């Protein structure tokens, strides 16, 4: 790739924020565990579907997302798999503790992801008229969930640097909790403040 020279650097690497942070000598924790969020969309054969969970600019409506463990950092499809990512999750993250602490919730999410009828039952709590024939599986996103080694979900910002000369010149945004897209302008202001303070600019 192209070499870029700079005095200071800020990284915001989402699903890879832990691996990028380790490059400048940061602690491996918190680790990123990928959770896929699947959406459902109306069946286009039945365009009259009247539910409005998340209306899109193109007229589509997305229902969801759920949250199921992804077997790959960029695992947008249910069977996407990466041995490296799985080993990382199982050995280095606190996922096993998280699973034991929230076993029934996790199983329920997996069950709903596998069986549309179970998801519909859940959606009917909000919109009783919805039936399984109204919906289809839609797109998915992968949430970069930061997890500490005790299995706690990190729900606050995590800024880090590293060690040595490079560590003093780099700011890693290791965790930007959701809704980080909606709040991106406010978050960028926060990152600028952190840069000024950290690098004494
Ligand atoms: C299903 C789902 C629904 C969501 N819904 C909402 C919502 O309604 N509202 C909301 O505000 N937020 C929502 N979020 C959360 C939101 O998407 C994230 O909080 C936000 O994107 C985090 O921003 P980020 O910049 O930290 O990471 P990202 O947006 O993931 O950006 C990281 C970037 O770094 C790049 N990158 C990674 N590694 C490297 C590398 N080695 N070299 C170069 N580039 C690299 C990636 O390609 C990516 O472009 C949702 C997330 C999911 C998964």
Short mmCIF file of C-alpha atoms and ligand atoms in Angstrom, two decimals:
data_model
loop_
_atom_site.label_atom_id
_atom_site.label_comp_id
_atom_site.label_asym_id
_atom_site.label_seq_id
_atom_site.Cartn_x
_atom_site.Cartn_y
_atom_site.Cartn_z
CA UNK A 1 0.00 0.00 0.00
CA UNK A 2 0.87 3.67 -0.12
CA UNK A 3 3.12 4.96 2.69
CA UNK A 4 1.75 8.00 4.50
CA UNK A 5 3.90 10.01 6.91
CA UNK A 6 2.29 11.82 9.83
CA UNK A 7 3.13 13.08 13.28
CA UNK A 8 0.07 11.64 15.00
CA UNK A 9 -2.48 9.02 14.06
CA UNK A 10 -6.02 8.17 15.17
CA UNK A 11 -7.41 4.71 14.42
CA UNK A 12 -11.12 3.82 14.42
CA UNK A 13 -11.07 0.26 13.09
CA UNK A 14 -14.42 -1.11 14.28
CA UNK A 15 -14.32 -4.92 14.07
CA UNK A 16 -10.52 -4.86 13.97
CA UNK A 17 -9.92 -2.20 16.63
CA UNK A 18 -8.34 -4.70 19.08
CA UNK A 19 -5.91 -6.15 16.51
CA UNK A 20 -4.90 -2.68 15.28
CA UNK A 21 -4.34 -1.52 18.90
CA UNK A 22 -2.08 -4.48 19.58
CA UNK A 23 0.22 -3.31 16.76
CA UNK A 24 1.37 -0.42 18.96
CA UNK A 25 1.73 -2.60 22.08
CA UNK A 26 -1.70 -2.13 23.69
CA UNK A 27 -3.22 -4.63 26.09
CA UNK A 28 -5.18 -7.25 24.08
CA UNK A 29 -8.29 -6.49 26.17
CA UNK A 30 -11.01 -5.55 25.57
CA UNK A 31 -11.38 -7.97 22.68
CA UNK A 32 -13.85 -7.57 19.86
CA UNK A 33 -16.46 -10.31 19.52
CA UNK A 34 -18.57 -10.11 16.34
CA UNK A 35 -22.35 -10.38 16.72
CA UNK A 36 -24.42 -10.59 13.54
CA UNK A 37 -27.62 -8.57 13.45
CA UNK A 38 -30.07 -9.99 10.89
CA UNK A 39 -32.92 -7.94 9.49
CA UNK A 40 -36.21 -9.13 8.02
CA UNK A 41 -37.86 -7.35 5.11
CA UNK A 42 -41.43 -7.52 3.80
CA UNK A 43 -42.13 -10.16 1.18
CA UNK A 44 -42.35 -8.12 -2.07
CA UNK A 45 -45.24 -10.29 -3.24
CA UNK A 46 -47.21 -8.60 -0.46
CA UNK A 47 -46.24 -4.93 -0.81
CA UNK A 48 -49.27 -3.87 1.20
CA UNK A 49 -47.60 -4.92 4.43
CA UNK A 50 -48.55 -2.10 6.77
CA UNK A 51 -45.95 -2.42 9.50
CA UNK A 52 -43.36 0.29 10.05
CA UNK A 53 -40.46 -0.75 12.17
CA UNK A 54 -37.60 0.94 10.25
CA UNK A 55 -38.85 2.59 7.05
CA UNK A 56 -35.99 2.99 4.52
CA UNK A 57 -35.45 5.65 1.86
CA UNK A 58 -36.18 3.04 -0.85
CA UNK A 59 -39.64 2.32 0.61
CA UNK A 60 -38.56 -0.97 2.19
CA UNK A 61 -39.14 -1.72 5.85
CA UNK A 62 -36.56 -3.49 7.97
CA UNK A 63 -37.52 -5.40 11.09
CA UNK A 64 -34.81 -6.16 13.60
CA UNK A 65 -31.94 -6.59 14.12
CA UNK A 66 -31.40 -9.61 16.35
CA UNK A 67 -27.99 -10.42 17.89
CA UNK A 68 -26.31 -13.77 17.26
CA UNK A 69 -22.67 -14.70 17.55
CA UNK A 70 -20.92 -14.44 14.15
CA UNK A 71 -18.25 -17.02 13.39
CA UNK A 72 -16.20 -14.45 11.47
CA UNK A 73 -15.49 -10.75 12.04
CA UNK A 74 -16.97 -9.86 8.68
CA UNK A 75 -19.43 -12.76 8.81
CA UNK A 76 -22.46 -11.22 7.14
CA UNK A 77 -23.92 -14.65 6.24
CA UNK A 78 -24.91 -17.30 8.83
CA UNK A 79 -22.33 -19.83 7.64
CA UNK A 80 -19.37 -17.45 7.21
CA UNK A 81 -16.51 -18.91 9.23
CA UNK A 82 -12.93 -17.96 10.12
CA UNK A 83 -10.81 -20.35 12.20
CA UNK A 84 -8.61 -17.48 13.39
CA UNK A 85 -11.59 -15.40 14.51
CA UNK A 86 -13.19 -18.37 16.29
CA UNK A 87 -9.96 -19.24 18.13
CA UNK A 88 -9.61 -15.59 19.15
CA UNK A 89 -13.17 -15.50 20.49
CA UNK A 90 -13.01 -18.82 22.35
CA UNK A 91 -9.53 -18.54 23.85
CA UNK A 92 -8.78 -14.85 24.26
CA UNK A 93 -12.13 -13.17 24.91
CA UNK A 94 -14.51 -13.45 27.85
CA UNK A 95 -17.22 -14.94 25.61
CA UNK A 96 -17.49 -18.25 27.49
CA UNK A 97 -18.25 -16.33 30.71
CA UNK A 98 -20.78 -14.17 28.87
CA UNK A 99 -22.48 -17.29 27.49
CA UNK A 100 -22.77 -18.91 30.92
CA UNK A 101 -24.12 -15.70 32.45
CA UNK A 102 -26.76 -15.24 29.70
CA UNK A 103 -27.35 -18.78 28.49
CA UNK A 104 -31.12 -18.69 27.99
CA UNK A 105 -31.04 -15.27 26.29
CA UNK A 106 -28.33 -16.47 23.86
CA UNK A 107 -30.15 -19.70 23.04
CA UNK A 108 -33.38 -17.77 22.48
CA UNK A 109 -31.67 -15.36 20.04
CA UNK A 110 -30.12 -18.29 18.13
CA UNK A 111 -33.50 -20.05 18.04
CA UNK A 112 -35.21 -16.92 16.68
CA UNK A 113 -32.45 -16.52 14.07
CA UNK A 114 -32.99 -20.11 12.87
CA UNK A 115 -36.79 -20.16 12.88
CA UNK A 116 -38.67 -17.25 11.33
CA UNK A 117 -41.87 -18.35 13.08
CA UNK A 118 -40.23 -17.70 16.46
CA UNK A 119 -39.17 -14.21 15.34
CA UNK A 120 -42.66 -13.49 14.06
CA UNK A 121 -44.11 -14.50 17.42
CA UNK A 122 -41.80 -11.95 19.03
CA UNK A 123 -42.70 -9.25 16.48
CA UNK A 124 -46.41 -9.90 17.04
CA UNK A 125 -46.01 -8.45 20.54
CA UNK A 126 -45.56 -5.08 18.79
CA UNK A 127 -47.63 -5.60 15.63
CA UNK A 128 -50.21 -8.38 16.19
CA UNK A 129 -51.29 -8.40 12.49
CA UNK A 130 -47.89 -9.52 11.18
CA UNK A 131 -47.66 -13.11 9.91
CA UNK A 132 -44.82 -15.27 8.59
CA UNK A 133 -46.05 -14.83 4.99
CA UNK A 134 -45.44 -11.06 5.25
CA UNK A 135 -41.67 -11.24 5.68
CA UNK A 136 -38.42 -12.50 4.16
CA UNK A 137 -34.88 -12.67 5.44
CA UNK A 138 -33.12 -9.38 4.71
CA UNK A 139 -29.60 -7.96 5.01
CA UNK A 140 -27.34 -8.27 8.05
CA UNK A 141 -24.70 -6.19 9.81
CA UNK A 142 -21.95 -7.27 12.19
CA UNK A 143 -21.69 -5.50 15.52
CA UNK A 144 -18.18 -5.07 16.93
CA UNK A 145 -18.91 -5.86 20.56
CA UNK A 146 -16.07 -5.09 22.95
CA UNK A 147 -15.87 -7.64 25.76
CA UNK A 148 -13.58 -7.69 28.80
CA UNK A 149 -11.95 -10.92 29.99
CA UNK A 150 -14.64 -11.41 32.63
CA UNK A 151 -17.34 -11.52 29.96
CA UNK A 152 -18.70 -8.01 30.61
CA UNK A 153 -19.99 -6.07 27.60
CA UNK A 154 -18.14 -2.76 27.38
CA UNK A 155 -20.71 -0.04 26.88
CA UNK A 156 -18.48 3.02 27.16
CA UNK A 157 -15.77 4.57 24.99
CA UNK A 158 -12.33 3.00 25.16
CA UNK A 159 -9.37 5.12 24.09
CA UNK A 160 -5.89 3.61 24.07
CA UNK A 161 -2.37 4.37 22.88
CA UNK A 162 0.27 1.74 23.36
CA UNK A 163 3.91 1.72 24.35
CA UNK A 164 7.08 3.44 23.20
CA UNK A 165 7.41 6.28 20.75
CA UNK A 166 4.58 5.06 18.52
CA UNK A 167 2.28 4.62 21.52
CA UNK A 168 2.75 8.31 22.39
CA UNK A 169 1.70 9.38 18.92
CA UNK A 170 -1.30 7.22 18.32
CA UNK A 171 -4.87 7.25 19.58
CA UNK A 172 -6.91 4.10 19.11
CA UNK A 173 -10.68 4.35 19.39
CA UNK A 174 -11.14 0.77 20.55
CA UNK A 175 -14.82 0.99 21.34
CA UNK A 176 -17.46 3.41 20.10
CA UNK A 177 -20.73 2.06 21.50
CA UNK A 178 -23.93 2.11 19.48
CA UNK A 179 -25.59 4.38 18.38
CA UNK A 180 -22.19 5.53 17.17
CA UNK A 181 -23.46 6.13 13.62
CA UNK A 182 -26.24 8.50 14.67
CA UNK A 183 -23.93 10.20 17.16
CA UNK A 184 -20.90 10.29 14.86
CA UNK A 185 -20.60 14.10 14.74
CA UNK A 186 -20.75 14.41 18.54
CA UNK A 187 -18.27 11.52 18.87
CA UNK A 188 -15.84 13.16 16.45
CA UNK A 189 -15.88 16.25 18.71
CA UNK A 190 -15.05 14.01 21.66
CA UNK A 191 -12.18 12.40 19.74
CA UNK A 192 -10.78 15.84 18.83
CA UNK A 193 -10.84 16.79 22.55
CA UNK A 194 -9.05 13.54 23.41
CA UNK A 195 -6.43 14.18 20.69
CA UNK A 196 -5.76 17.71 21.97
CA UNK A 197 -5.45 16.54 25.56
CA UNK A 198 -3.36 13.43 24.84
CA UNK A 199 -0.94 15.02 22.38
CA UNK A 200 -0.95 18.45 24.13
CA UNK A 201 -1.87 20.22 20.90
C1 LIG B 1 -27.03 -4.48 12.66
C2 LIG B 1 -26.54 -3.17 13.21
C3 LIG B 1 -27.43 -2.11 13.36
C4 LIG B 1 -26.99 -0.90 13.84
N1 LIG B 1 -27.89 0.12 13.94
C5 LIG B 1 -27.46 1.34 14.31
C6 LIG B 1 -28.34 2.45 14.32
O1 LIG B 1 -29.52 2.33 14.00
N2 LIG B 1 -27.86 3.66 14.72
C7 LIG B 1 -26.55 3.81 15.09
O2 LIG B 1 -26.16 4.92 15.41
N3 LIG B 1 -25.69 2.78 15.10
C8 LIG B 1 -26.11 1.56 14.72
N4 LIG B 1 -25.23 0.51 14.71
C9 LIG B 1 -23.88 0.70 15.27
C10 LIG B 1 -22.96 1.44 14.35
O3 LIG B 1 -22.93 0.82 13.08
C11 LIG B 1 -21.56 1.42 14.99
O4 LIG B 1 -21.65 1.87 16.33
C12 LIG B 1 -20.60 2.32 14.24
O5 LIG B 1 -20.52 1.94 12.89
C13 LIG B 1 -19.21 2.25 14.87
O6 LIG B 1 -18.38 3.11 14.15
P1 LIG B 1 -16.83 2.87 14.06
O7 LIG B 1 -16.28 3.99 13.24
O8 LIG B 1 -16.28 2.64 15.42
O9 LIG B 1 -16.65 1.49 13.28
P2 LIG B 1 -17.04 1.07 11.74
O10 LIG B 1 -18.23 1.83 11.32
O11 LIG B 1 -17.08 -0.39 11.79
O12 LIG B 1 -15.80 1.59 10.93
C14 LIG B 1 -14.54 0.98 11.01
C15 LIG B 1 -13.85 1.17 9.67
O13 LIG B 1 -12.50 0.75 9.78
C16 LIG B 1 -12.16 0.03 8.61
N5 LIG B 1 -11.02 -0.85 8.95
C17 LIG B 1 -10.99 -1.87 9.83
N6 LIG B 1 -9.76 -2.43 9.87
C18 LIG B 1 -8.98 -1.74 9.00
C19 LIG B 1 -7.61 -1.84 8.60
N7 LIG B 1 -6.79 -2.77 9.11
N8 LIG B 1 -7.15 -0.97 7.69
C20 LIG B 1 -7.98 -0.01 7.17
N9 LIG B 1 -9.28 0.13 7.51
C21 LIG B 1 -9.79 -0.72 8.42
C22 LIG B 1 -13.42 -0.72 8.24
O14 LIG B 1 -13.41 -1.09 6.89
C23 LIG B 1 -14.48 0.32 8.56
O15 LIG B 1 -14.74 1.15 7.46
C24 LIG B 1 -25.64 -0.72 14.22
C25 LIG B 1 -24.73 -1.78 14.05
C26 LIG B 1 -25.18 -3.00 13.56
C27 LIG B 1 -24.21 -4.11 13.37
#
